[in-house]
PDB file of N, CA and C in Angstrom:
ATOM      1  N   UNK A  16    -170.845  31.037  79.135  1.00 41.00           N
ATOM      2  CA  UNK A  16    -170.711  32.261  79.901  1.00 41.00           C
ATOM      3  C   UNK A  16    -170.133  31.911  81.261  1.00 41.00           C
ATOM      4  N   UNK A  17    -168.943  32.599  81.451  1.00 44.00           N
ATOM      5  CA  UNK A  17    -168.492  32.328  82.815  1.00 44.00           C
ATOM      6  C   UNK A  17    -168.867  33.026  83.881  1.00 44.00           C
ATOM      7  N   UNK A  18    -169.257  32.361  84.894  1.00 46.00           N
ATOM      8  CA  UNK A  18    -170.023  32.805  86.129  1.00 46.00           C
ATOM      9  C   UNK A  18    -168.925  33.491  87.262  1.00 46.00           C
ATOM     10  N   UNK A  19    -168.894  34.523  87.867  1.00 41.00           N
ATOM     11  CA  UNK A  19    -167.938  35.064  89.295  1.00 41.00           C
ATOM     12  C   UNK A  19    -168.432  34.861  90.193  1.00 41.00           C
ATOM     13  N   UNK A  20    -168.238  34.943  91.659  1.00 47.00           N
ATOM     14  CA  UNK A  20    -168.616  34.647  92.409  1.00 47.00           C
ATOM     15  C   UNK A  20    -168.040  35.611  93.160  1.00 47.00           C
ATOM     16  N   UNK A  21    -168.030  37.379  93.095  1.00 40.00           N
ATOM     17  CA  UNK A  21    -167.127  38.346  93.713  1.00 40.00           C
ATOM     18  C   UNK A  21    -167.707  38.310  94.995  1.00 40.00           C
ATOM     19  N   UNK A  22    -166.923  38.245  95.919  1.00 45.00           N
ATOM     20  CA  UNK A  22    -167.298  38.456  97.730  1.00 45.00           C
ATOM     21  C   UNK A  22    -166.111  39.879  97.610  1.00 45.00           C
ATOM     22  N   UNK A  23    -167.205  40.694  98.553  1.00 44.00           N
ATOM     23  CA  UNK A  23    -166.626  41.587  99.219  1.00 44.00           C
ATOM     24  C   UNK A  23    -166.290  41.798 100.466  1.00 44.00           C
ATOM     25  N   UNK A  24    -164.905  42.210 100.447  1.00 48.00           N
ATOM     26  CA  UNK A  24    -164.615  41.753 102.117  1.00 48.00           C
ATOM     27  C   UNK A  24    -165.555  42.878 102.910  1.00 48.00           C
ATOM     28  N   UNK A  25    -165.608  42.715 103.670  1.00 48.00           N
ATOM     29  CA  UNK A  25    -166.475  43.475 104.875  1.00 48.00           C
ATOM     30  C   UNK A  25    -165.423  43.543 106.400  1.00 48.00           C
ATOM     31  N   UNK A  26    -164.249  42.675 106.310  1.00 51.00           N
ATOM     32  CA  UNK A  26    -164.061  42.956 107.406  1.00 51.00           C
ATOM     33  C   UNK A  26    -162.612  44.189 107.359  1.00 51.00           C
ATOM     34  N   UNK A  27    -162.682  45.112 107.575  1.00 51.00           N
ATOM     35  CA  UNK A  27    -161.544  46.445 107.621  1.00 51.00           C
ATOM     36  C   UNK A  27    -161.232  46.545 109.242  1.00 51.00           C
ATOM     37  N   UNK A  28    -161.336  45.577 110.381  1.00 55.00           N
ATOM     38  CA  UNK A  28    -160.693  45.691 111.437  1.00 55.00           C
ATOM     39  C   UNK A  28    -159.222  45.982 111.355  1.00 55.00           C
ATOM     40  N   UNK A  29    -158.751  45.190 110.238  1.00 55.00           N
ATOM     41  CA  UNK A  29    -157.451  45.877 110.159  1.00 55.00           C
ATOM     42  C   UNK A  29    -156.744  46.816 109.862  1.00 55.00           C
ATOM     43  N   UNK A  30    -157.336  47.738 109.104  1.00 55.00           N
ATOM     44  CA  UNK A  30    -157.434  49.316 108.885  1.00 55.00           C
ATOM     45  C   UNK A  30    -157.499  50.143 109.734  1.00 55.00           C
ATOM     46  N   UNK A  31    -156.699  50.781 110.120  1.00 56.00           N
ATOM     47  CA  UNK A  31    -157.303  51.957 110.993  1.00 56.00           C
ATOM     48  C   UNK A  31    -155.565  52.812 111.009  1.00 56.00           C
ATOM     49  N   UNK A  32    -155.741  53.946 112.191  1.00 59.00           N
ATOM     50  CA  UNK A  32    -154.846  54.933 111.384  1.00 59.00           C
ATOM     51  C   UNK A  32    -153.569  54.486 112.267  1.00 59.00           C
ATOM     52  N   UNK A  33    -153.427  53.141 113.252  1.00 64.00           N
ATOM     53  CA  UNK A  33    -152.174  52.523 113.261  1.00 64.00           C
ATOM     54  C   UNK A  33    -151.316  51.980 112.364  1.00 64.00           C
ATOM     55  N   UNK A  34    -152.468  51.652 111.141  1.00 61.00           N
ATOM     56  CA  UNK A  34    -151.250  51.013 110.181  1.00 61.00           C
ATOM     57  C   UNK A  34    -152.018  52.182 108.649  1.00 61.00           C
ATOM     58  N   UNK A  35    -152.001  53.333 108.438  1.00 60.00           N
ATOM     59  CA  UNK A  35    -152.882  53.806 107.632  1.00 60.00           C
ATOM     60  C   UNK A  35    -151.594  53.873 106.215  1.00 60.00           C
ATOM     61  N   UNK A  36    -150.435  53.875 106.505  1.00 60.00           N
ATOM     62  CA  UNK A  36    -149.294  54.062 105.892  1.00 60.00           C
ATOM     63  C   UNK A  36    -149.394  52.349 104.756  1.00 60.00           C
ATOM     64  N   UNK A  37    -149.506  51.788 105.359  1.00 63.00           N
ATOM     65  CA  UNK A  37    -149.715  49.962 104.576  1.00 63.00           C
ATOM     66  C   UNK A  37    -150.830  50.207 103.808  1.00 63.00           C
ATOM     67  N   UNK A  38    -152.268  50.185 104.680  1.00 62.00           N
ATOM     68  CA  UNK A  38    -153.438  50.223 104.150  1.00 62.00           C
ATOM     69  C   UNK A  38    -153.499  51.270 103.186  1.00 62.00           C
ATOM     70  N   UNK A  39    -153.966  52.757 103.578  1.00 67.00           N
ATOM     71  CA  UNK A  39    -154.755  53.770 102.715  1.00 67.00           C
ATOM     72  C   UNK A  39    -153.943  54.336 102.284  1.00 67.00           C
ATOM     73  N   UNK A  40    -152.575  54.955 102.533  1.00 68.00           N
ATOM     74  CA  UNK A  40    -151.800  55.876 102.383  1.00 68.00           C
ATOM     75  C   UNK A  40    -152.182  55.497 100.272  1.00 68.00           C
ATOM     76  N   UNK A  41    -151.877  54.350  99.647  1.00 71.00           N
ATOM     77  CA  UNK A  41    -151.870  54.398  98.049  1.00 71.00           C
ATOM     78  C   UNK A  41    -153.052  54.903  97.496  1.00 71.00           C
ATOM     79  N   UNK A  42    -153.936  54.981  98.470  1.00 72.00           N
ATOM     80  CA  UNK A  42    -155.508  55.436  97.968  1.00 72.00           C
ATOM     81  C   UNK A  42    -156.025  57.039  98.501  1.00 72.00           C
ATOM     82  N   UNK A  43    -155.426  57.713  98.999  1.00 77.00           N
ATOM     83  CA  UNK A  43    -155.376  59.002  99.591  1.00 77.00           C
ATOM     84  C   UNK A  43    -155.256  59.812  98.300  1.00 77.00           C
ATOM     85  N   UNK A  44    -154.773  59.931  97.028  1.00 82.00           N
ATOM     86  CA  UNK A  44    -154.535  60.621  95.605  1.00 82.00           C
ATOM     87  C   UNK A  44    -156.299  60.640  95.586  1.00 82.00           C
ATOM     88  N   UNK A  45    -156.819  59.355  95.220  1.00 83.00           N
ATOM     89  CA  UNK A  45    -157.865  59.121  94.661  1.00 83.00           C
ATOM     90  C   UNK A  45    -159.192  59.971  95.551  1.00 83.00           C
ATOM     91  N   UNK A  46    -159.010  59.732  96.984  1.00 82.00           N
ATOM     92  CA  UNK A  46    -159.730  59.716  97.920  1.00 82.00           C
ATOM     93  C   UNK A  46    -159.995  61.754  97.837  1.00 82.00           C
ATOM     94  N   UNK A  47    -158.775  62.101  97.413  1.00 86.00           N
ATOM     95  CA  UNK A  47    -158.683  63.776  97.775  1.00 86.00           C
ATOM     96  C   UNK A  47    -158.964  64.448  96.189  1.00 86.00           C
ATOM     97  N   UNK A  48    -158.882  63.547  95.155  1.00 88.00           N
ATOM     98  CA  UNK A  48    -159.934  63.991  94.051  1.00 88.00           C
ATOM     99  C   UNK A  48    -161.397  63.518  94.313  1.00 88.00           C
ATOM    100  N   UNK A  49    -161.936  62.390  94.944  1.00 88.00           N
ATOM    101  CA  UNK A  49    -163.506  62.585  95.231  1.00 88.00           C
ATOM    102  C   UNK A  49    -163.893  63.894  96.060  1.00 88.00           C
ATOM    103  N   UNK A  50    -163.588  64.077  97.266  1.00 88.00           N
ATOM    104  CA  UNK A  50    -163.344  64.466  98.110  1.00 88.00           C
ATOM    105  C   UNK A  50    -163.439  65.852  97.559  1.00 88.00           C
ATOM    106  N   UNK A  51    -162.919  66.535  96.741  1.00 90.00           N
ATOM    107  CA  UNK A  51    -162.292  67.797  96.517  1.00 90.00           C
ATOM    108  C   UNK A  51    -163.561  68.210  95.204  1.00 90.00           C
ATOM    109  N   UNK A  52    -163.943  66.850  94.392  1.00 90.00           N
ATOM    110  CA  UNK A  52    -164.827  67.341  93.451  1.00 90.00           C
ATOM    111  C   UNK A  52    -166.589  67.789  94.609  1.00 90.00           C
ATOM    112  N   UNK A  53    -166.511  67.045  95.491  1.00 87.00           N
ATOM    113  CA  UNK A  53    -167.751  67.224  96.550  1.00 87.00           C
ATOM    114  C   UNK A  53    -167.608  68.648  97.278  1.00 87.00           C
ATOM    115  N   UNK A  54    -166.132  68.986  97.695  1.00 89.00           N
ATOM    116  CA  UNK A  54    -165.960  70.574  97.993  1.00 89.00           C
ATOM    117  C   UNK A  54    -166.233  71.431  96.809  1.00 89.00           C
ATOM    118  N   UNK A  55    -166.135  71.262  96.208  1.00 90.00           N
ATOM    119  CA  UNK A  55    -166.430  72.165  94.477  1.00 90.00           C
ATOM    120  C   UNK A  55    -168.099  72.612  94.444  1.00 90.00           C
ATOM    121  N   UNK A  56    -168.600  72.508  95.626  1.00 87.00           N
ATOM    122  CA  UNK A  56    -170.470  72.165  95.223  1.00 87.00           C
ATOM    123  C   UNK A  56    -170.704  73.463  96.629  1.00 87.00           C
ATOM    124  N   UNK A  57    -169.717  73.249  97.307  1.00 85.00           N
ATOM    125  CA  UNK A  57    -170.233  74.098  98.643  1.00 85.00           C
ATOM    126  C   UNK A  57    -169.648  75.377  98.926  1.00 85.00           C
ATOM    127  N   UNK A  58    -170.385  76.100  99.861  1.00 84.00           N
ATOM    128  CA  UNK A  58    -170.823  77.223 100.281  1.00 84.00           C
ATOM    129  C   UNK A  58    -170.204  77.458 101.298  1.00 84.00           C
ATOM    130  N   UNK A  59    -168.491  77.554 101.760  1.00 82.00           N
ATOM    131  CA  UNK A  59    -167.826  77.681 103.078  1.00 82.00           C
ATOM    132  C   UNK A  59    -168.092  79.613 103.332  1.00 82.00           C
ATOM    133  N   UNK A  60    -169.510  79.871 103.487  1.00 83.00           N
ATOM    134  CA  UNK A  60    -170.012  80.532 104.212  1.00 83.00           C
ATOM    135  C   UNK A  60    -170.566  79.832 105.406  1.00 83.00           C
ATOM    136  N   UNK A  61    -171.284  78.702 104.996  1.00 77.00           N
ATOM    137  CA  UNK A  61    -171.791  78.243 106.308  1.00 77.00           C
ATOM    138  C   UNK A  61    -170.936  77.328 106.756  1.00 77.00           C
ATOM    139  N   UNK A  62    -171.228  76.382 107.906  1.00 87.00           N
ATOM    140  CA  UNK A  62    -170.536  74.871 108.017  1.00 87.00           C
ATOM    141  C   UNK A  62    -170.667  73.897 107.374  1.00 87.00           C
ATOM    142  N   UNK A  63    -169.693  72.776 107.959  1.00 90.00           N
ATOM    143  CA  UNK A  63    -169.537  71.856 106.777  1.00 90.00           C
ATOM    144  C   UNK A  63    -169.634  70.610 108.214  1.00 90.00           C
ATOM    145  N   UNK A  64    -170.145  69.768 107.725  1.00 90.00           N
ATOM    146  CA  UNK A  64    -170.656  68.582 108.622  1.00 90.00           C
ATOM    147  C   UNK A  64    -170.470  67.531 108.200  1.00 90.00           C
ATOM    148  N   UNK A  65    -168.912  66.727 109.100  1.00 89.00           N
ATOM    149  CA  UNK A  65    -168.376  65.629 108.899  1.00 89.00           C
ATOM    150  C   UNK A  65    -169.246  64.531 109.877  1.00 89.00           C
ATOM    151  N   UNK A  66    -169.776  63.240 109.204  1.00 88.00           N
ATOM    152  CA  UNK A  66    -170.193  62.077 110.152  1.00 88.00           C
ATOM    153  C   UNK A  66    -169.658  60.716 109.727  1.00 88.00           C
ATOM    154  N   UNK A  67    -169.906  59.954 110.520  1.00 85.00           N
ATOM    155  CA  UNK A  67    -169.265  58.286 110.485  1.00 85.00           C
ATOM    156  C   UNK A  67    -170.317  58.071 111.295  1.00 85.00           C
ATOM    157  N   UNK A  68    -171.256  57.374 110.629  1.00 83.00           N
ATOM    158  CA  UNK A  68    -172.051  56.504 111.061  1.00 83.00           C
ATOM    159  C   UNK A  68    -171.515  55.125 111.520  1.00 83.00           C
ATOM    160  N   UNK A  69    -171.243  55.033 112.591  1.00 78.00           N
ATOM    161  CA  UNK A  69    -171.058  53.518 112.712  1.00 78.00           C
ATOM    162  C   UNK A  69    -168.993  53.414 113.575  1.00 78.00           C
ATOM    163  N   UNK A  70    -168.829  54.619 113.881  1.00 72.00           N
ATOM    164  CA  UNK A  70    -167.663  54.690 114.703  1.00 72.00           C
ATOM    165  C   UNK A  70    -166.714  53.707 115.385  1.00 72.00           C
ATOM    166  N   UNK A  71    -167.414  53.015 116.113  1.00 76.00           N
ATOM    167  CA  UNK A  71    -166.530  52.241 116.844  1.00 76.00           C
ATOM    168  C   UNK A  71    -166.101  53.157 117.719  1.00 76.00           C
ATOM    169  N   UNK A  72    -164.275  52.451 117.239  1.00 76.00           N
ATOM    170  CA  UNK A  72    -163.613  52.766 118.330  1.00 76.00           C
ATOM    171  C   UNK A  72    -163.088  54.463 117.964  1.00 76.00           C
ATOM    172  N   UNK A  73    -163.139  54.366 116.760  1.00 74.00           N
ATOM    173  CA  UNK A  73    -162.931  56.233 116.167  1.00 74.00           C
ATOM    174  C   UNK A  73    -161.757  55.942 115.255  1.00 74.00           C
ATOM    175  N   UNK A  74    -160.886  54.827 114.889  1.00 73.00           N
ATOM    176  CA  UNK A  74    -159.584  54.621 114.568  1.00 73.00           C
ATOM    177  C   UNK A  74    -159.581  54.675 113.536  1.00 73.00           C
ATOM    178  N   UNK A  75    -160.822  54.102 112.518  1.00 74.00           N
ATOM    179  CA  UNK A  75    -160.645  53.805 111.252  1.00 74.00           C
ATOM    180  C   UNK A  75    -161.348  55.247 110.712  1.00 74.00           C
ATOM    181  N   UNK A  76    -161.846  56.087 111.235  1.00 79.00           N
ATOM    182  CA  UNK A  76    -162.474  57.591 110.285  1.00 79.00           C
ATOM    183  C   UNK A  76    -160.872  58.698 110.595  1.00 79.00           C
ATOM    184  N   UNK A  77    -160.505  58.049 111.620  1.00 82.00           N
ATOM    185  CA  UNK A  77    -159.182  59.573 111.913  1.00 82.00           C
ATOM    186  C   UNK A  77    -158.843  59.901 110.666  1.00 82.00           C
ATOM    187  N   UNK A  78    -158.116  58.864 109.960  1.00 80.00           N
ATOM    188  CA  UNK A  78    -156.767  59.574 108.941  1.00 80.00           C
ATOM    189  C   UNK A  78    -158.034  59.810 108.008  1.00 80.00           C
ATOM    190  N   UNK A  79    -159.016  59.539 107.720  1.00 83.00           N
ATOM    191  CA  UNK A  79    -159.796  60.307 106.285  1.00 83.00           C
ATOM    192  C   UNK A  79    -160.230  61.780 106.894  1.00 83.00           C
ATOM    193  N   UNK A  80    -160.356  61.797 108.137  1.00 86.00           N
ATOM    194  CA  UNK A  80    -161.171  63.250 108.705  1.00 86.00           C
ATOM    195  C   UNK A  80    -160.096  64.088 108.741  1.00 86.00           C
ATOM    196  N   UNK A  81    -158.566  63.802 108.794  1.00 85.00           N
ATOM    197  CA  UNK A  81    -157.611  64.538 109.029  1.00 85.00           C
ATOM    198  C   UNK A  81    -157.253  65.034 107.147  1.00 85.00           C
ATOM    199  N   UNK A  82    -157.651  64.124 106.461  1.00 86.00           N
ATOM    200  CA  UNK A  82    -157.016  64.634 105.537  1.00 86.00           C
ATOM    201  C   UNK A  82    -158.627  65.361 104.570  1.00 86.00           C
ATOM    202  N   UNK A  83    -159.562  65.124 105.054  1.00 89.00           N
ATOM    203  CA  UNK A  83    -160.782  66.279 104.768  1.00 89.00           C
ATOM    204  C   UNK A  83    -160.719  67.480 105.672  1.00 89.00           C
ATOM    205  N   UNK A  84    -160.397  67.583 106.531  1.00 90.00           N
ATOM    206  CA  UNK A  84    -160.387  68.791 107.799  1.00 90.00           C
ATOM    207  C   UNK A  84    -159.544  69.680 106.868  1.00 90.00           C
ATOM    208  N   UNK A  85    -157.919  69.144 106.638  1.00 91.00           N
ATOM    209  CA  UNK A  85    -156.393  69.618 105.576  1.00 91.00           C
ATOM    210  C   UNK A  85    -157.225  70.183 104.049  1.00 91.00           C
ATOM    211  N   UNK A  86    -158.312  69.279 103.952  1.00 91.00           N
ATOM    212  CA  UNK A  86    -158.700  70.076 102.493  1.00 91.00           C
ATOM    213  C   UNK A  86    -159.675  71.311 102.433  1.00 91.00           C
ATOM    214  N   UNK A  87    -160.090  71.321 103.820  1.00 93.00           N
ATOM    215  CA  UNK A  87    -161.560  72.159 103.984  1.00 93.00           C
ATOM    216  C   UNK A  87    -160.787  73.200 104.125  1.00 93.00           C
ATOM    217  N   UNK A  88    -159.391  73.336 105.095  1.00 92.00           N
ATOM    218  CA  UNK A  88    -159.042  74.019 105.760  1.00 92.00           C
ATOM    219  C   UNK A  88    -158.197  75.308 104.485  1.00 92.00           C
ATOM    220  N   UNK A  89    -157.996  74.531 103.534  1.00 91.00           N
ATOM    221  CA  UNK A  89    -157.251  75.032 102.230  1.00 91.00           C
ATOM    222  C   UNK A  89    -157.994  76.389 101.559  1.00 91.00           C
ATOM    223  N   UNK A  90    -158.977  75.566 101.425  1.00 91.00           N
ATOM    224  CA  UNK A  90    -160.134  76.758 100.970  1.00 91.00           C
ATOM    225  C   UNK A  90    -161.013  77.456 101.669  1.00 91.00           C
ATOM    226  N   UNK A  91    -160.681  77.118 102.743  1.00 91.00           N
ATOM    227  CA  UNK A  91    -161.462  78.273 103.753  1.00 91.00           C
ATOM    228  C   UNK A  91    -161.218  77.895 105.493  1.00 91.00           C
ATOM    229  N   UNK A  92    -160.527  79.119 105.855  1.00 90.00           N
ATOM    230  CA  UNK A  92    -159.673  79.008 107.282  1.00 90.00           C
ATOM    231  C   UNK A  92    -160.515  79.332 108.151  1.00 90.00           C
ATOM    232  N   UNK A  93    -161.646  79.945 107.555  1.00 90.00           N
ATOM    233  CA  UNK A  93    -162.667  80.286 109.067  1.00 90.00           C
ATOM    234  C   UNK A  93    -163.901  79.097 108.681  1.00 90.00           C
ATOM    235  N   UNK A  94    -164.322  78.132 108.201  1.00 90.00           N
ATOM    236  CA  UNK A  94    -165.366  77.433 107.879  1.00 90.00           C
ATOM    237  C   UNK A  94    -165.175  76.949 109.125  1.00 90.00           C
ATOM    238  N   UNK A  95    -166.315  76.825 109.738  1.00 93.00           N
ATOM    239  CA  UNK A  95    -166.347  75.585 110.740  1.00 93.00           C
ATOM    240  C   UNK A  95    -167.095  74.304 110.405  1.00 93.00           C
ATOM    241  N   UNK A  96    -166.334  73.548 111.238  1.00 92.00           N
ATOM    242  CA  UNK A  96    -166.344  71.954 110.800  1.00 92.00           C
ATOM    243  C   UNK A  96    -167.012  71.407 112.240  1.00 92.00           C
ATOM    244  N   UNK A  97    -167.952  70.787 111.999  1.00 93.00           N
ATOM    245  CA  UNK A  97    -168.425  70.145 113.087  1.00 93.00           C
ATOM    246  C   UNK A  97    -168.445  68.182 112.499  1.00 93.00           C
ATOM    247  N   UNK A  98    -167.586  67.838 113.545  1.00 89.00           N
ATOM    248  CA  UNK A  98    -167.883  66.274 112.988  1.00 89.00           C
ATOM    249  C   UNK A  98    -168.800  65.477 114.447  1.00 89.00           C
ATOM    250  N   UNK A  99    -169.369  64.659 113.680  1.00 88.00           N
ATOM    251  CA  UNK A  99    -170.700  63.580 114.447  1.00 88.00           C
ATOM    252  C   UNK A  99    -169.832  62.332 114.261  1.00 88.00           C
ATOM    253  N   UNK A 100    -169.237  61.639 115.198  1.00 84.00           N
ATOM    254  CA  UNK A 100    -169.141  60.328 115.205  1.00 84.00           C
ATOM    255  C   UNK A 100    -170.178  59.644 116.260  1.00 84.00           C
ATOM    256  N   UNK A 101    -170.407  58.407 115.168  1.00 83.00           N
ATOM    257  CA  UNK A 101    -172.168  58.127 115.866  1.00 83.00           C
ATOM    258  C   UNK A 101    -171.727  56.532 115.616  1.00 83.00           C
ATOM    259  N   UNK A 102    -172.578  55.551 116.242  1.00 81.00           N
ATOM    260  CA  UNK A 102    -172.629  54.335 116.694  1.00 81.00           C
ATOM    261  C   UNK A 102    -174.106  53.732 117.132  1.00 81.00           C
ATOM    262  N   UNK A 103    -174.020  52.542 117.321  1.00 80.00           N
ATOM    263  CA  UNK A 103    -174.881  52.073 118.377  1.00 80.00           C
ATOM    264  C   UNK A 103    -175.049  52.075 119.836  1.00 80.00           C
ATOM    265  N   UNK A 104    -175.749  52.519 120.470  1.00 79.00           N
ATOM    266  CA  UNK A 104    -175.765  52.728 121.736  1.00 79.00           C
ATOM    267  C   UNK A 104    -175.393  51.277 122.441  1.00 79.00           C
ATOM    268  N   UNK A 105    -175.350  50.474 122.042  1.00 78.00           N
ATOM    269  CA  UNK A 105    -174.817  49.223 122.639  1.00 78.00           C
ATOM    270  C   UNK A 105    -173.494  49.264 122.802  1.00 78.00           C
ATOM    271  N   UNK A 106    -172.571  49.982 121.908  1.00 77.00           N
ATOM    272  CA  UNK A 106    -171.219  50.024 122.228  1.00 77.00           C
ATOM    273  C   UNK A 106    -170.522  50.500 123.323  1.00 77.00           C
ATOM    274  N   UNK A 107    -169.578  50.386 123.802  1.00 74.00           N
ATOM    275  CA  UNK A 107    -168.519  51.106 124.947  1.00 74.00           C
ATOM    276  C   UNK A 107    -167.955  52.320 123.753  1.00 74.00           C
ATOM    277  N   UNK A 108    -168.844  53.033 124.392  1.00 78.00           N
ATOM    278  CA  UNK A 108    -167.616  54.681 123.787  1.00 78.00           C
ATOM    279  C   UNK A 108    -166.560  54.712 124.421  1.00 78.00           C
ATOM    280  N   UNK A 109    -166.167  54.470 125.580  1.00 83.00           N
ATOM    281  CA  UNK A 109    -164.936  54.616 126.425  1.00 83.00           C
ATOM    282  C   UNK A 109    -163.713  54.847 125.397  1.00 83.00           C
ATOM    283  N   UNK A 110    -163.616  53.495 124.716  1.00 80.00           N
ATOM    284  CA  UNK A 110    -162.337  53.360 123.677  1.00 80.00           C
ATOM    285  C   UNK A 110    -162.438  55.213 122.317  1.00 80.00           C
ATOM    286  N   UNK A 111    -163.433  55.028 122.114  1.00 78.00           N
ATOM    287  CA  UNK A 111    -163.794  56.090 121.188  1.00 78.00           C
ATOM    288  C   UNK A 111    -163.701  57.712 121.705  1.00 78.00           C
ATOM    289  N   UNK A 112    -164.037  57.731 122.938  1.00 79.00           N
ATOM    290  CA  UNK A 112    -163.774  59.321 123.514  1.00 79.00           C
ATOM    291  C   UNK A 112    -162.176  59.318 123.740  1.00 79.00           C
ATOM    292  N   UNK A 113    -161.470  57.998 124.400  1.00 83.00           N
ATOM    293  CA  UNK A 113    -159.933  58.251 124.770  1.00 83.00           C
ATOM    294  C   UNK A 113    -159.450  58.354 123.445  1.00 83.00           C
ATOM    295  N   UNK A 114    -159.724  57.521 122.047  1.00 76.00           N
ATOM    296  CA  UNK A 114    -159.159  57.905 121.126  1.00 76.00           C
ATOM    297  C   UNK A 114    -159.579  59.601 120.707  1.00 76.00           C
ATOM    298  N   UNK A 115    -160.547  59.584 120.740  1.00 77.00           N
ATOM    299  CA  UNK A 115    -160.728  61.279 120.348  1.00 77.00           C
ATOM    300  C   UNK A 115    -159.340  62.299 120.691  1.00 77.00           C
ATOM    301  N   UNK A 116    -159.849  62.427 122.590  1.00 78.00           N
ATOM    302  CA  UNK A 116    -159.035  63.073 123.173  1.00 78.00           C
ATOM    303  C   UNK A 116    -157.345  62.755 122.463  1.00 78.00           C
ATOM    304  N   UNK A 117    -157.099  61.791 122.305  1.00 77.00           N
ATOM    305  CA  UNK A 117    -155.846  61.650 122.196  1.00 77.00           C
ATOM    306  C   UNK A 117    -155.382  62.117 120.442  1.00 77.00           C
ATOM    307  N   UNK A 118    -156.710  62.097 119.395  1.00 70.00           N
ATOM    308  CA  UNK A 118    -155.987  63.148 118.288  1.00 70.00           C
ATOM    309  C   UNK A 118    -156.261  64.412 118.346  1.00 70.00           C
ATOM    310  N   UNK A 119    -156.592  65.275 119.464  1.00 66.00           N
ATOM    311  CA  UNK A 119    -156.978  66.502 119.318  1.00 66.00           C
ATOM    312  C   UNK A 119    -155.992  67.411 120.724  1.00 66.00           C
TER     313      UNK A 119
END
């Protein structure tokens, strides 16, 4: 019996929505059928509540929140969307609020 030894990478510093076109752009099909079977369950009477536990700098949740915001927005133009980007209080938000400001 042959034994694996699968490691999973853990490190996605290099991901984020400067290079999202290299990285995610081939996985965005897949990502907007999960994505779309989880909208199939809800009630856009009320809100819908986007989070990222674990934020950073904000770079690596943009392009998935932009293209869930594009799907929410499909099926319902008045839903409101409230997103939580959350972290450890040990971090510098600094980087994370200027990125905010700067996709909105």
């Amino acid at each position: 019996m042959a034994m694996f030894d699968l490691k999973m990478n853990t490190d996605y510093s290099h991901v984020n929505s400067d290079n999202f076109d290299v990285f995610l752009s081939p996985h965005v099909g897949r990502l907007t059928e999960i994505f779309n079977k989880y909208l199939d369950g809800l009630d856009f009477k009320t809100k819908v509540n986007l989070a990222d536990f674990g934020a950073n700098d904000g770079k690596n949740i943009f392009p998935f929140l932009k293209i869930m915001i594009e799907l929410i927005r499909r099926r319902s133009a008045s839903c409101e969307i409230y997103v939580t980007l959350n972290d450890q209080p040990t971090n510098d938000f600094t980087a994370l609020v200027k990125n905010v400001e700067d996709k909105t």
